[in-house]
Amino acid sequence: MIRTVITPRENTICLSISGNYIGKKVENLLYTSDEVKDETSIPDNNVARFKGILTGEGSDKYHQYLQKARQEWDRSI
């Protein structure tokens, strides 16, 4: 695989390929770097954003529900 970044100076690009690509399907993509989303950024959908949402009675009910659900996993079918 060959990947390269270029900055065209004209509206024509000439592409030369290596001999080992001859006779094979070759994919060529053309896009500007600002069109590509940054895949290395961490999305904001981690559990830390839910801190403090459940308090008091709601928290206790949810904790009891989770305990019951985990017990269901251990029972024989």
Short mmCIF file of N, CA and C in Angstrom, two decimals:
data_model
loop_
_atom_site.label_atom_id
_atom_site.label_comp_id
_atom_site.label_asym_id
_atom_site.label_seq_id
_atom_site.Cartn_x
_atom_site.Cartn_y
_atom_site.Cartn_z
N MET A 1 0.84 -1.17 0.00
CA MET A 1 0.00 0.00 0.00
C MET A 1 0.88 1.23 0.00
N ILE A 2 0.51 2.18 -0.79
CA ILE A 2 1.22 3.45 -0.87
C ILE A 2 0.24 4.55 -0.52
N ARG A 3 0.61 5.38 0.42
CA ARG A 3 -0.22 6.53 0.77
C ARG A 3 0.66 7.77 0.74
N THR A 4 0.19 8.78 0.07
CA THR A 4 0.94 10.02 0.00
C THR A 4 -0.02 11.20 0.01
N VAL A 5 0.45 12.33 0.48
CA VAL A 5 -0.34 13.56 0.52
C VAL A 5 0.31 14.55 -0.43
N ILE A 6 -0.48 15.16 -1.29
CA ILE A 6 0.05 16.12 -2.24
C ILE A 6 -0.76 17.41 -2.16
N THR A 7 -0.15 18.50 -2.63
CA THR A 7 -0.84 19.77 -2.80
C THR A 7 -0.75 20.14 -4.28
N PRO A 8 -1.84 19.94 -5.03
CA PRO A 8 -1.78 20.20 -6.46
C PRO A 8 -1.57 21.68 -6.77
N ARG A 9 -0.81 21.95 -7.83
CA ARG A 9 -0.58 23.32 -8.28
C ARG A 9 -1.42 23.63 -9.53
N GLU A 10 -2.03 22.59 -10.09
CA GLU A 10 -2.89 22.74 -11.27
C GLU A 10 -4.10 21.83 -11.07
N ASN A 11 -5.02 21.84 -12.04
CA ASN A 11 -6.20 20.98 -11.91
C ASN A 11 -5.98 19.61 -12.54
N THR A 12 -4.75 19.25 -12.83
CA THR A 12 -4.41 17.94 -13.39
C THR A 12 -3.37 17.27 -12.50
N ILE A 13 -3.60 15.98 -12.22
CA ILE A 13 -2.65 15.20 -11.44
C ILE A 13 -2.26 13.99 -12.29
N CYS A 14 -0.96 13.76 -12.45
CA CYS A 14 -0.45 12.61 -13.18
C CYS A 14 0.00 11.57 -12.16
N LEU A 15 -0.47 10.36 -12.30
CA LEU A 15 -0.21 9.31 -11.32
C LEU A 15 0.62 8.20 -11.96
N SER A 16 1.78 7.91 -11.42
CA SER A 16 2.61 6.78 -11.86
C SER A 16 2.55 5.72 -10.78
N ILE A 17 2.42 4.45 -11.19
CA ILE A 17 2.32 3.38 -10.21
C ILE A 17 3.48 2.40 -10.38
N SER A 18 3.73 1.65 -9.34
CA SER A 18 4.77 0.64 -9.34
C SER A 18 4.35 -0.53 -10.24
N GLY A 19 5.30 -1.23 -10.79
CA GLY A 19 5.03 -2.34 -11.69
C GLY A 19 4.24 -3.47 -11.05
N ASN A 20 4.36 -3.66 -9.74
CA ASN A 20 3.63 -4.75 -9.08
C ASN A 20 2.14 -4.46 -8.93
N TYR A 21 1.70 -3.25 -9.29
CA TYR A 21 0.28 -2.93 -9.29
C TYR A 21 -0.38 -3.17 -10.65
N ILE A 22 0.41 -3.42 -11.66
CA ILE A 22 -0.14 -3.62 -13.01
C ILE A 22 -0.96 -4.90 -13.05
N GLY A 23 -2.15 -4.81 -13.61
CA GLY A 23 -3.05 -5.95 -13.71
C GLY A 23 -3.91 -6.18 -12.47
N LYS A 24 -3.77 -5.33 -11.47
CA LYS A 24 -4.56 -5.46 -10.23
C LYS A 24 -5.51 -4.28 -10.11
N LYS A 25 -6.58 -4.48 -9.36
CA LYS A 25 -7.49 -3.37 -9.09
C LYS A 25 -6.81 -2.42 -8.12
N VAL A 26 -6.80 -1.15 -8.47
CA VAL A 26 -6.18 -0.12 -7.64
C VAL A 26 -7.24 0.92 -7.31
N GLU A 27 -7.38 1.25 -6.04
CA GLU A 27 -8.35 2.25 -5.60
C GLU A 27 -7.65 3.57 -5.41
N ASN A 28 -8.22 4.62 -5.95
CA ASN A 28 -7.66 5.95 -5.84
C ASN A 28 -8.71 6.86 -5.21
N LEU A 29 -8.42 7.46 -4.08
CA LEU A 29 -9.34 8.36 -3.39
C LEU A 29 -8.81 9.78 -3.48
N LEU A 30 -9.72 10.72 -3.67
CA LEU A 30 -9.32 12.12 -3.74
C LEU A 30 -10.24 12.93 -2.83
N TYR A 31 -9.68 13.53 -1.80
CA TYR A 31 -10.43 14.35 -0.86
C TYR A 31 -9.46 15.31 -0.20
N THR A 32 -9.99 16.40 0.33
CA THR A 32 -9.13 17.34 1.05
C THR A 32 -9.03 16.91 2.51
N SER A 33 -7.95 17.25 3.15
CA SER A 33 -7.72 16.79 4.52
C SER A 33 -8.75 17.34 5.49
N ASP A 34 -9.37 18.49 5.19
CA ASP A 34 -10.39 19.02 6.10
C ASP A 34 -11.73 18.30 5.94
N GLU A 35 -11.87 17.42 4.93
CA GLU A 35 -13.08 16.63 4.76
C GLU A 35 -13.08 15.37 5.62
N VAL A 36 -11.93 15.01 6.15
CA VAL A 36 -11.79 13.80 6.93
C VAL A 36 -11.94 14.14 8.40
N LYS A 37 -12.86 13.43 9.08
CA LYS A 37 -13.04 13.70 10.51
C LYS A 37 -11.88 13.08 11.28
N ASP A 38 -11.53 13.69 12.37
CA ASP A 38 -10.42 13.22 13.20
C ASP A 38 -10.86 11.99 13.96
N GLU A 39 -10.38 10.80 13.55
CA GLU A 39 -10.78 9.55 14.19
C GLU A 39 -10.02 9.28 15.48
N THR A 40 -8.99 10.08 15.76
CA THR A 40 -8.22 9.85 16.97
C THR A 40 -8.82 10.57 18.18
N SER A 41 -9.79 11.46 17.97
CA SER A 41 -10.38 12.16 19.10
C SER A 41 -11.30 11.22 19.87
N ILE A 42 -11.37 11.43 21.16
CA ILE A 42 -12.18 10.59 22.04
C ILE A 42 -13.60 11.14 22.07
N PRO A 43 -14.59 10.31 21.78
CA PRO A 43 -15.97 10.81 21.81
C PRO A 43 -16.41 11.18 23.22
N ASP A 44 -17.42 12.03 23.32
CA ASP A 44 -17.90 12.49 24.62
C ASP A 44 -18.90 11.53 25.25
N ASN A 45 -19.03 10.32 24.75
CA ASN A 45 -20.02 9.40 25.29
C ASN A 45 -19.40 8.43 26.30
N ASN A 46 -18.60 8.93 27.23
CA ASN A 46 -18.08 8.07 28.28
C ASN A 46 -18.94 8.24 29.54
N VAL A 47 -18.80 7.33 30.47
CA VAL A 47 -19.67 7.30 31.65
C VAL A 47 -19.45 8.48 32.59
N ALA A 48 -18.32 9.16 32.50
CA ALA A 48 -18.05 10.28 33.41
C ALA A 48 -19.08 11.40 33.27
N ARG A 49 -19.68 11.52 32.10
CA ARG A 49 -20.66 12.60 31.92
C ARG A 49 -21.95 12.34 32.69
N PHE A 50 -22.16 11.12 33.20
CA PHE A 50 -23.37 10.80 33.96
C PHE A 50 -23.17 10.94 35.47
N LYS A 51 -22.00 11.36 35.88
CA LYS A 51 -21.71 11.49 37.32
C LYS A 51 -22.68 12.46 37.97
N GLY A 52 -23.31 12.02 39.06
CA GLY A 52 -24.20 12.87 39.83
C GLY A 52 -25.63 12.91 39.35
N ILE A 53 -25.97 12.20 38.27
CA ILE A 53 -27.34 12.22 37.77
C ILE A 53 -28.28 11.48 38.72
N LEU A 54 -27.86 10.30 39.17
CA LEU A 54 -28.69 9.52 40.11
C LEU A 54 -28.26 9.82 41.53
N THR A 55 -29.20 10.26 42.34
CA THR A 55 -28.90 10.52 43.74
C THR A 55 -30.03 9.95 44.60
N GLY A 56 -29.72 9.67 45.83
CA GLY A 56 -30.72 9.25 46.80
C GLY A 56 -31.49 8.00 46.42
N GLU A 57 -32.82 8.12 46.46
CA GLU A 57 -33.71 6.97 46.25
C GLU A 57 -33.56 6.40 44.83
N GLY A 58 -33.41 7.23 43.83
CA GLY A 58 -33.23 6.76 42.46
C GLY A 58 -31.99 5.90 42.31
N SER A 59 -30.95 6.31 42.98
CA SER A 59 -29.70 5.55 42.95
C SER A 59 -29.87 4.19 43.62
N ASP A 60 -30.55 4.17 44.76
CA ASP A 60 -30.78 2.91 45.48
C ASP A 60 -31.62 1.94 44.64
N LYS A 61 -32.67 2.44 43.99
CA LYS A 61 -33.52 1.60 43.15
C LYS A 61 -32.73 1.03 41.97
N TYR A 62 -31.92 1.84 41.37
CA TYR A 62 -31.12 1.37 40.24
C TYR A 62 -30.11 0.32 40.68
N HIS A 63 -29.49 0.53 41.84
CA HIS A 63 -28.52 -0.43 42.37
C HIS A 63 -29.20 -1.77 42.66
N GLN A 64 -30.40 -1.75 43.23
CA GLN A 64 -31.16 -2.98 43.49
C GLN A 64 -31.51 -3.68 42.18
N TYR A 65 -31.90 -2.92 41.17
CA TYR A 65 -32.22 -3.50 39.86
C TYR A 65 -30.99 -4.20 39.28
N LEU A 66 -29.83 -3.56 39.36
CA LEU A 66 -28.61 -4.16 38.83
C LEU A 66 -28.25 -5.45 39.57
N GLN A 67 -28.40 -5.45 40.89
CA GLN A 67 -28.11 -6.66 41.65
C GLN A 67 -29.03 -7.80 41.23
N LYS A 68 -30.32 -7.52 41.06
CA LYS A 68 -31.27 -8.54 40.64
C LYS A 68 -30.94 -9.05 39.23
N ALA A 69 -30.57 -8.15 38.33
CA ALA A 69 -30.22 -8.54 36.97
C ALA A 69 -28.98 -9.44 36.97
N ARG A 70 -28.01 -9.14 37.80
CA ARG A 70 -26.80 -9.97 37.87
C ARG A 70 -27.10 -11.35 38.44
N GLN A 71 -28.04 -11.42 39.38
CA GLN A 71 -28.45 -12.72 39.91
C GLN A 71 -29.13 -13.57 38.83
N GLU A 72 -29.83 -12.92 37.92
CA GLU A 72 -30.48 -13.64 36.82
C GLU A 72 -29.45 -14.33 35.93
N TRP A 73 -28.27 -13.74 35.79
CA TRP A 73 -27.23 -14.33 34.96
C TRP A 73 -26.76 -15.67 35.53
N ASP A 74 -26.75 -15.76 36.86
CA ASP A 74 -26.20 -16.94 37.53
C ASP A 74 -27.19 -18.08 37.67
N ARG A 75 -28.48 -17.85 37.49
CA ARG A 75 -29.45 -18.92 37.68
C ARG A 75 -29.45 -19.85 36.48
N SER A 76 -29.80 -21.11 36.75
CA SER A 76 -29.87 -22.09 35.65
C SER A 76 -31.16 -21.91 34.89
N ILE A 77 -31.12 -22.19 33.63
CA ILE A 77 -32.30 -21.99 32.77
C ILE A 77 -33.13 -23.26 32.72
#
